[in-house]
PDB file of C-alpha atoms in Angstrom:
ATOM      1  CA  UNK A  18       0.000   0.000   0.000  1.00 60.00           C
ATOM      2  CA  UNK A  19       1.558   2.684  -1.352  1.00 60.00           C
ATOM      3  CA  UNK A  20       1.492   6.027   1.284  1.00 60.00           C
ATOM      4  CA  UNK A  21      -0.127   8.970   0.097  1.00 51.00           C
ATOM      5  CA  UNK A  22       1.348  11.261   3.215  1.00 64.00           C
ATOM      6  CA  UNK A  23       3.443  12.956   0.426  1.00 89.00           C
ATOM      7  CA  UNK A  24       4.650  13.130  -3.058  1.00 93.00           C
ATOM      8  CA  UNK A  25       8.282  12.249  -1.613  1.00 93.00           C
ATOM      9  CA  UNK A  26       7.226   9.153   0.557  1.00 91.00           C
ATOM     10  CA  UNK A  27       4.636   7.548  -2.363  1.00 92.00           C
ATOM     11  CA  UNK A  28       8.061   8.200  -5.401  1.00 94.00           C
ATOM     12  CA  UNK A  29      10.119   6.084  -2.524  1.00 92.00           C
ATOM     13  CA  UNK A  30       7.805   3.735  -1.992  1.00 91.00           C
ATOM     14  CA  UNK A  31       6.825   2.910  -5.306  1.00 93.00           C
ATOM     15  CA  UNK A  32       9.953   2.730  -6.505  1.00 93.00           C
ATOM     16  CA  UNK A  33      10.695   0.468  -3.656  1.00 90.00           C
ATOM     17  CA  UNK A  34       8.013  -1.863  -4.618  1.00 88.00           C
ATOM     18  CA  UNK A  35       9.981  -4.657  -6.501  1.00 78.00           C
ATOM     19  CA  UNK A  36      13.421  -3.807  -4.309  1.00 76.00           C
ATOM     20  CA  UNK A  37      11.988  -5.120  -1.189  1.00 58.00           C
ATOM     21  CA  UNK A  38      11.916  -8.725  -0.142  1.00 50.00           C
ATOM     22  CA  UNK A  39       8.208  -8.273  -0.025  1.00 45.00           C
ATOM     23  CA  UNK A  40       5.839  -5.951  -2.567  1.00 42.00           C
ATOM     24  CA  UNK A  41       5.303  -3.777   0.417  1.00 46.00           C
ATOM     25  CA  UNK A  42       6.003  -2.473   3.851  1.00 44.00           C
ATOM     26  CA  UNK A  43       3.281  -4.226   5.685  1.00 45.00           C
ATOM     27  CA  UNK A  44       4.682  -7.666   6.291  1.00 41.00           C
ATOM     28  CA  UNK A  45       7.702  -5.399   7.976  1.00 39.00           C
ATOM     29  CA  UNK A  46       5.188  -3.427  10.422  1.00 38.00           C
ATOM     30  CA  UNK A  47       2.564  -6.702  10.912  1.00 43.00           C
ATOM     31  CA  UNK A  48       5.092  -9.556  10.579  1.00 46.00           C
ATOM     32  CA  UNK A  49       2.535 -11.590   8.121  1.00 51.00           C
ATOM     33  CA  UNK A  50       2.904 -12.251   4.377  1.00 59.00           C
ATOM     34  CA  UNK A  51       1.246 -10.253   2.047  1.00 62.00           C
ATOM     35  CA  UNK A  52      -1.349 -12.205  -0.283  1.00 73.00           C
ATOM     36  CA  UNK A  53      -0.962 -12.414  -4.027  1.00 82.00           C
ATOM     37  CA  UNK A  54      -3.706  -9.963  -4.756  1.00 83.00           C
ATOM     38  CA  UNK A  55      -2.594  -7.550  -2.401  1.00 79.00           C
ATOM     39  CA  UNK A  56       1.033  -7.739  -3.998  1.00 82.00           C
ATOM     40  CA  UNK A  57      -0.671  -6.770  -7.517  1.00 85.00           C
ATOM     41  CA  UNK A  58      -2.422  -3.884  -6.063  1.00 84.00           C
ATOM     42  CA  UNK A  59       0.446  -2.159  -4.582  1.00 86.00           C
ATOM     43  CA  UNK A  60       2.480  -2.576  -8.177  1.00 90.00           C
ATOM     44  CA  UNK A  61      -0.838  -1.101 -10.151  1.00 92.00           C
ATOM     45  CA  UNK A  62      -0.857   1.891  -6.936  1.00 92.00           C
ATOM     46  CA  UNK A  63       3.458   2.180  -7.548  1.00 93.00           C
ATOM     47  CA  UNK A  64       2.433   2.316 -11.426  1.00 94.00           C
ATOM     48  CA  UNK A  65       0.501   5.165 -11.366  1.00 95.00           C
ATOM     49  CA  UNK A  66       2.949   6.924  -9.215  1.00 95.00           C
ATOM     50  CA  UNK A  67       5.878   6.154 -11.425  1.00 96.00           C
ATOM     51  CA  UNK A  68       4.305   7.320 -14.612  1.00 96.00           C
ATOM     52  CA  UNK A  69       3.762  10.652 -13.001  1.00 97.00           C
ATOM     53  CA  UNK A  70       7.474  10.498 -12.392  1.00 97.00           C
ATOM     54  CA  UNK A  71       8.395   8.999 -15.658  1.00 96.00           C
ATOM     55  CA  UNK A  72       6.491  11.610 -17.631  1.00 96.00           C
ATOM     56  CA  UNK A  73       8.317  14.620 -16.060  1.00 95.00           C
ATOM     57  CA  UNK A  74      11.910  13.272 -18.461  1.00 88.00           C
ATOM     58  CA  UNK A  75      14.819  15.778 -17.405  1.00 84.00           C
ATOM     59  CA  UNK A  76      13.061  16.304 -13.727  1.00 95.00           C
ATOM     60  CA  UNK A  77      12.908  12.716 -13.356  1.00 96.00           C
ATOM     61  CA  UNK A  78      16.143  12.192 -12.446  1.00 96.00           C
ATOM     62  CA  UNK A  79      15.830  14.996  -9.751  1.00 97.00           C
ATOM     63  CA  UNK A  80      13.223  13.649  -7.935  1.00 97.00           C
ATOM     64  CA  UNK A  81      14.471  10.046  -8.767  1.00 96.00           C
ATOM     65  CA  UNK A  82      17.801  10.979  -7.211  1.00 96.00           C
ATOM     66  CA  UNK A  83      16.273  13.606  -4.337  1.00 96.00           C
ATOM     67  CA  UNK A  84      13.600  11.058  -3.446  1.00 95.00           C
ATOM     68  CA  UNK A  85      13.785   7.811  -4.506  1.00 93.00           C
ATOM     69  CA  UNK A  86      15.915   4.646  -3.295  1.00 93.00           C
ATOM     70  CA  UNK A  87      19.218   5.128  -2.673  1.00 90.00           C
ATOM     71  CA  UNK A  88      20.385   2.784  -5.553  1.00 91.00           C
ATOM     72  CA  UNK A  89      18.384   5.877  -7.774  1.00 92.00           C
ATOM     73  CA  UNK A  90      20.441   8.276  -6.139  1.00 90.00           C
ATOM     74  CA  UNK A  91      23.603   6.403  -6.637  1.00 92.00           C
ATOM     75  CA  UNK A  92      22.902   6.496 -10.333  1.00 94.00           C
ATOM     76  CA  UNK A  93      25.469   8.712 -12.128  1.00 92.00           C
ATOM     77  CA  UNK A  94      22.850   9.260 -14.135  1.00 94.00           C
ATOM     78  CA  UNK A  95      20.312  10.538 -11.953  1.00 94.00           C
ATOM     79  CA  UNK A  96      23.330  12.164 -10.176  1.00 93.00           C
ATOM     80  CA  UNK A  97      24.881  14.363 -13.483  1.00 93.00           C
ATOM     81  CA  UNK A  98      20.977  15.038 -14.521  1.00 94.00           C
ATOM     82  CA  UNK A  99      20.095  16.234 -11.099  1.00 95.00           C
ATOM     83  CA  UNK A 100      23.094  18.522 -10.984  1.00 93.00           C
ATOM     84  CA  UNK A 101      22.726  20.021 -14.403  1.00 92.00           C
ATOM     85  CA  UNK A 102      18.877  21.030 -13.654  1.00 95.00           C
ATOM     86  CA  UNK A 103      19.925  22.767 -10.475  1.00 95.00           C
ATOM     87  CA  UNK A 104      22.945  24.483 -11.671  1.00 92.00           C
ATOM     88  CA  UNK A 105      20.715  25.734 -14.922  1.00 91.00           C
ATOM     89  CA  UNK A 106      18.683  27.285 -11.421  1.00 91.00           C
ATOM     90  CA  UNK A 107      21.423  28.632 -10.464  1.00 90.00           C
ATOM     91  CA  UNK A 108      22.484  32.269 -11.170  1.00 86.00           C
ATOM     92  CA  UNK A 109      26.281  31.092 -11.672  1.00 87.00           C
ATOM     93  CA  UNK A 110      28.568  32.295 -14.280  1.00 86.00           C
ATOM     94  CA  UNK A 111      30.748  29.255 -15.104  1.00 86.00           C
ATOM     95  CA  UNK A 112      32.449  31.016 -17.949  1.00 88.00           C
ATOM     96  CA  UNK A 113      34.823  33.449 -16.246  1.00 90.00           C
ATOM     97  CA  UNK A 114      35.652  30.767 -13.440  1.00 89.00           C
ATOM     98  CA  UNK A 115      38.910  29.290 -13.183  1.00 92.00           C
ATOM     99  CA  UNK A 116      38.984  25.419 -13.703  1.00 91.00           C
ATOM    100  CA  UNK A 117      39.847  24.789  -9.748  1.00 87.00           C
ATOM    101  CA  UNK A 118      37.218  26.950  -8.998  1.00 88.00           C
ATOM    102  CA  UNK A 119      34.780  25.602 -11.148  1.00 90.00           C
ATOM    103  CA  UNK A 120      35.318  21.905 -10.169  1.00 91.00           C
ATOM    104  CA  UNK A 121      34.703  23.384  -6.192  1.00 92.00           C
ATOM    105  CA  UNK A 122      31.565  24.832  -6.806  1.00 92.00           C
ATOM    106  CA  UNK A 123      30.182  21.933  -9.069  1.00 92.00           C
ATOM    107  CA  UNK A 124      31.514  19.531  -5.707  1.00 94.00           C
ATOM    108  CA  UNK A 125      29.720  22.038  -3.152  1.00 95.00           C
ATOM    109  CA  UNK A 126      26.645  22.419  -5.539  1.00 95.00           C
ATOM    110  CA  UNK A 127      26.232  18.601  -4.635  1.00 95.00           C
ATOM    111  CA  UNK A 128      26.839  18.988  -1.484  1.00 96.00           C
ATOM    112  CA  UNK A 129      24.221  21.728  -0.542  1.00 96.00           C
ATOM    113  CA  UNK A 130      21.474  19.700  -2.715  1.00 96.00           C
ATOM    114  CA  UNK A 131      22.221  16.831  -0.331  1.00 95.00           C
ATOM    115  CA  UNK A 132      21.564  19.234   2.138  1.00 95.00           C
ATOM    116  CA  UNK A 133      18.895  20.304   0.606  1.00 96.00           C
ATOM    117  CA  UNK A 134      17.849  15.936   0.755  1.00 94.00           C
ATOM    118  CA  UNK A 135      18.298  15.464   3.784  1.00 94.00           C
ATOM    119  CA  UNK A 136      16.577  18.313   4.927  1.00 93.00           C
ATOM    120  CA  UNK A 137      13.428  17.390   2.929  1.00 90.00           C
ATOM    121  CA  UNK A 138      13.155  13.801   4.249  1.00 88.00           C
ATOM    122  CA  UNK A 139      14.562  13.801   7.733  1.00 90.00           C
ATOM    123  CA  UNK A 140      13.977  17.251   8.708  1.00 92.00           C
ATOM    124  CA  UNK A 141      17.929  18.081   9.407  1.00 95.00           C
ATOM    125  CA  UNK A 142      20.607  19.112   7.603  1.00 95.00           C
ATOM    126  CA  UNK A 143      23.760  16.352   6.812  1.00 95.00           C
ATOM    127  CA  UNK A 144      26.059  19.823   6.827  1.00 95.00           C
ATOM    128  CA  UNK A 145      26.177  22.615   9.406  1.00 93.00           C
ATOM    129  CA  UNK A 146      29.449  23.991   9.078  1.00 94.00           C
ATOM    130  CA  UNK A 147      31.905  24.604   6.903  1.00 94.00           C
ATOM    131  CA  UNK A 148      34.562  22.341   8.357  1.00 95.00           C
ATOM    132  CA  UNK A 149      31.742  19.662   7.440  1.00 95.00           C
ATOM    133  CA  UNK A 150      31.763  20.882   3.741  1.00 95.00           C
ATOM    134  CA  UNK A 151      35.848  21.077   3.596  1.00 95.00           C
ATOM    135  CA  UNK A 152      35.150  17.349   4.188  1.00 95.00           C
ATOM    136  CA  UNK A 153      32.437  16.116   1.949  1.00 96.00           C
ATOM    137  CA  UNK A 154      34.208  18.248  -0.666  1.00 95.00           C
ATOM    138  CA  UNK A 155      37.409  16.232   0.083  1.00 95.00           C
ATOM    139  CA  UNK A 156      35.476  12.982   0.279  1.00 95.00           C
ATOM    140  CA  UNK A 157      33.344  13.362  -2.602  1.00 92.00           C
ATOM    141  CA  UNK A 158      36.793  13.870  -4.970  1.00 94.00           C
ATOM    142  CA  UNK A 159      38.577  11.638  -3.125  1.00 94.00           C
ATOM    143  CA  UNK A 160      40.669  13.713  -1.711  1.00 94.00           C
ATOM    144  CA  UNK A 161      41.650  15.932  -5.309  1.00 95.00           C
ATOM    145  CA  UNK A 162      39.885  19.005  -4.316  1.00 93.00           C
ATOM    146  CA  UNK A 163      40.049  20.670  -1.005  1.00 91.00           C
ATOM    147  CA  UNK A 164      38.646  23.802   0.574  1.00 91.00           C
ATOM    148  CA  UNK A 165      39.843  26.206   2.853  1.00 88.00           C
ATOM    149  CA  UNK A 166      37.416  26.703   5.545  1.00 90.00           C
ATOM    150  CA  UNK A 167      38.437  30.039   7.240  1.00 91.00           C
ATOM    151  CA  UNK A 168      37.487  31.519   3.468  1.00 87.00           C
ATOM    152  CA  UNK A 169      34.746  29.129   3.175  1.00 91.00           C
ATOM    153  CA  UNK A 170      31.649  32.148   3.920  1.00 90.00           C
ATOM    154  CA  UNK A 171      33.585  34.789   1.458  1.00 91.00           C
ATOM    155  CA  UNK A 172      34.235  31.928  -1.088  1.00 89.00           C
ATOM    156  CA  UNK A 173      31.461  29.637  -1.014  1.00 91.00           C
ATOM    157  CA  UNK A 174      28.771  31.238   1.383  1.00 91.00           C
ATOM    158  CA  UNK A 175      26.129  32.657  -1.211  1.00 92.00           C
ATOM    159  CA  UNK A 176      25.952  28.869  -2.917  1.00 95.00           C
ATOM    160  CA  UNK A 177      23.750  27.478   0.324  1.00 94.00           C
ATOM    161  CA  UNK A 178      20.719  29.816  -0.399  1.00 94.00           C
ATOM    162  CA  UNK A 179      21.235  29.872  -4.042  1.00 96.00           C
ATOM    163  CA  UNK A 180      21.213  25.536  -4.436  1.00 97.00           C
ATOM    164  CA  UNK A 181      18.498  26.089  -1.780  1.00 96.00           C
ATOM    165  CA  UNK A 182      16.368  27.953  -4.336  1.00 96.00           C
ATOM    166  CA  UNK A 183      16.911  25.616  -7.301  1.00 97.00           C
ATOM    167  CA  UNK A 184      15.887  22.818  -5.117  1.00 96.00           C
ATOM    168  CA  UNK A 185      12.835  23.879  -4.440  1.00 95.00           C
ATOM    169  CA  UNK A 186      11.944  25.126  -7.599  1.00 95.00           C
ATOM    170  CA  UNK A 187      12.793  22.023  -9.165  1.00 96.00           C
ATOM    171  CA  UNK A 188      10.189  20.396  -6.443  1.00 95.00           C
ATOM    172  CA  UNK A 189       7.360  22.759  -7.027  1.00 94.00           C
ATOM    173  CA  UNK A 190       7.764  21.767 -10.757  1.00 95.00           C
ATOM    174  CA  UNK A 191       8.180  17.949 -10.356  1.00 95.00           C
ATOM    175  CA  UNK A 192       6.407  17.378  -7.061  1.00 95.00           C
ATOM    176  CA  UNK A 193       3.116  18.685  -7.950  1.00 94.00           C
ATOM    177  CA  UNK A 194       1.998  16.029 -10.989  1.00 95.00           C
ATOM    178  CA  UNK A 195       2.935  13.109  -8.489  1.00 95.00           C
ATOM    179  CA  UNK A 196       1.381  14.967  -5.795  1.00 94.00           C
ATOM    180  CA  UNK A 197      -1.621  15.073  -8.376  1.00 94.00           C
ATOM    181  CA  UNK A 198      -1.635  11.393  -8.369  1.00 94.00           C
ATOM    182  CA  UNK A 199      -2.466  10.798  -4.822  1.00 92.00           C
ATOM    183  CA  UNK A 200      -6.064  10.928  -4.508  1.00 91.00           C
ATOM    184  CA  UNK A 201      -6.350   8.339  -6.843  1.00 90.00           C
ATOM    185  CA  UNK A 202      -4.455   6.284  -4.789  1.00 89.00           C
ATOM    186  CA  UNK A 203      -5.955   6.697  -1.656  1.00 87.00           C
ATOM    187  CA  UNK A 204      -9.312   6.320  -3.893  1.00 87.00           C
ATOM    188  CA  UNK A 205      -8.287   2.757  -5.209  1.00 84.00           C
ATOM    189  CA  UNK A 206      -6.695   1.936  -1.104  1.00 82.00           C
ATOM    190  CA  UNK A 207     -10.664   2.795  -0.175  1.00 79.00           C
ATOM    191  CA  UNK A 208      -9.338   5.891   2.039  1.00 75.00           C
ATOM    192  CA  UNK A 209     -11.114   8.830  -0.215  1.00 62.00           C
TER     193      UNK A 209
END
């Protein structure tokens, strides 16, 4: 049964469908199997909510990477496509930075929309400070690029609202026909 709470929770869940041992989350909470029938309504319910996704092409991979499984998100290709629509958001002008420079901001653009994730499912930011940034940057180019974090607010301090921004732009946009789908759902689940 696919949960119609949000947008965010029924693209996870119905893109969970066929990852989990079971169709659905129910045998977890109740311990018992689900039947056959029940298994084939929660795929027709995930369905609907992934052709809303599917539809959407480029912003697919956004919400596919912001909020579906983590094997979407791990998806260089729901990674680079997620990127390139929020630095297109972004009121950046790549040309007249330097390569270094460039390849920092691209590595702290990812960084702040993880932020921006995290903040959207769990309610908490992954990175408060900008020690913790010096260190996903590092991480996240294996070590190739690093920041300086007593520059970090002069350098890098008007990304965080910025990404911010795109992110939410790009959810207004691509939440909204998913979010359009839920009725239906809780219609077929017998809840409308």
């Amino acid at each position: 049964m696919i949960n119609t709470h949000s947008a965010r929770t029924a693209i996870l869940q119905a893109y969970s469908v066929d990852m989990q041992g079971n169709s659905d989350f129910t045998p977890i909470i109740t311990g018992g199997r689900a039947s056959s029938v029940h298994k084939i309504a929660n795929r027709y319910e995930a369905g609907i909510i992934i052709a809303a996704v599917e539809k959407q092409e480029l912003l697919r991979h956004w919400l596919l990477w912001a909020y579906g499984p983590a094997h979407f998100a791990a998806l260089g290709s729901n990674q680079t496509g997620s990127i390139i629509l929020v630095s297109r958001n972004c009121d950046i002008d790549w040309k007249s930075m330097r390569d270094a420079v460039r390849k920092r901001t691209e590595a702290l653009i990812y960084c702040h929309m993880d932020n921006y994730r995290a903040l959207a499912i769990t309610g908490a930011r992954k990175y408060r400070k900008p020690a913790h940034f010096c260190v996903a940057v590092a991480r996240l180019t294996g070590g190739q690029l690093t920041l300086d974090a007593s520059n970090y607010r002069r350098d890098y301090g008007y990304l965080e609202q910025m990404v911010h921004d795109a992110c939410e732009a790009l959810d207004r946009r691509g939440l909204g026909p998913v979010a359009v789908t839920l009725p239906r759902i809780e219609q077929l689940q017998g809840v409308a």
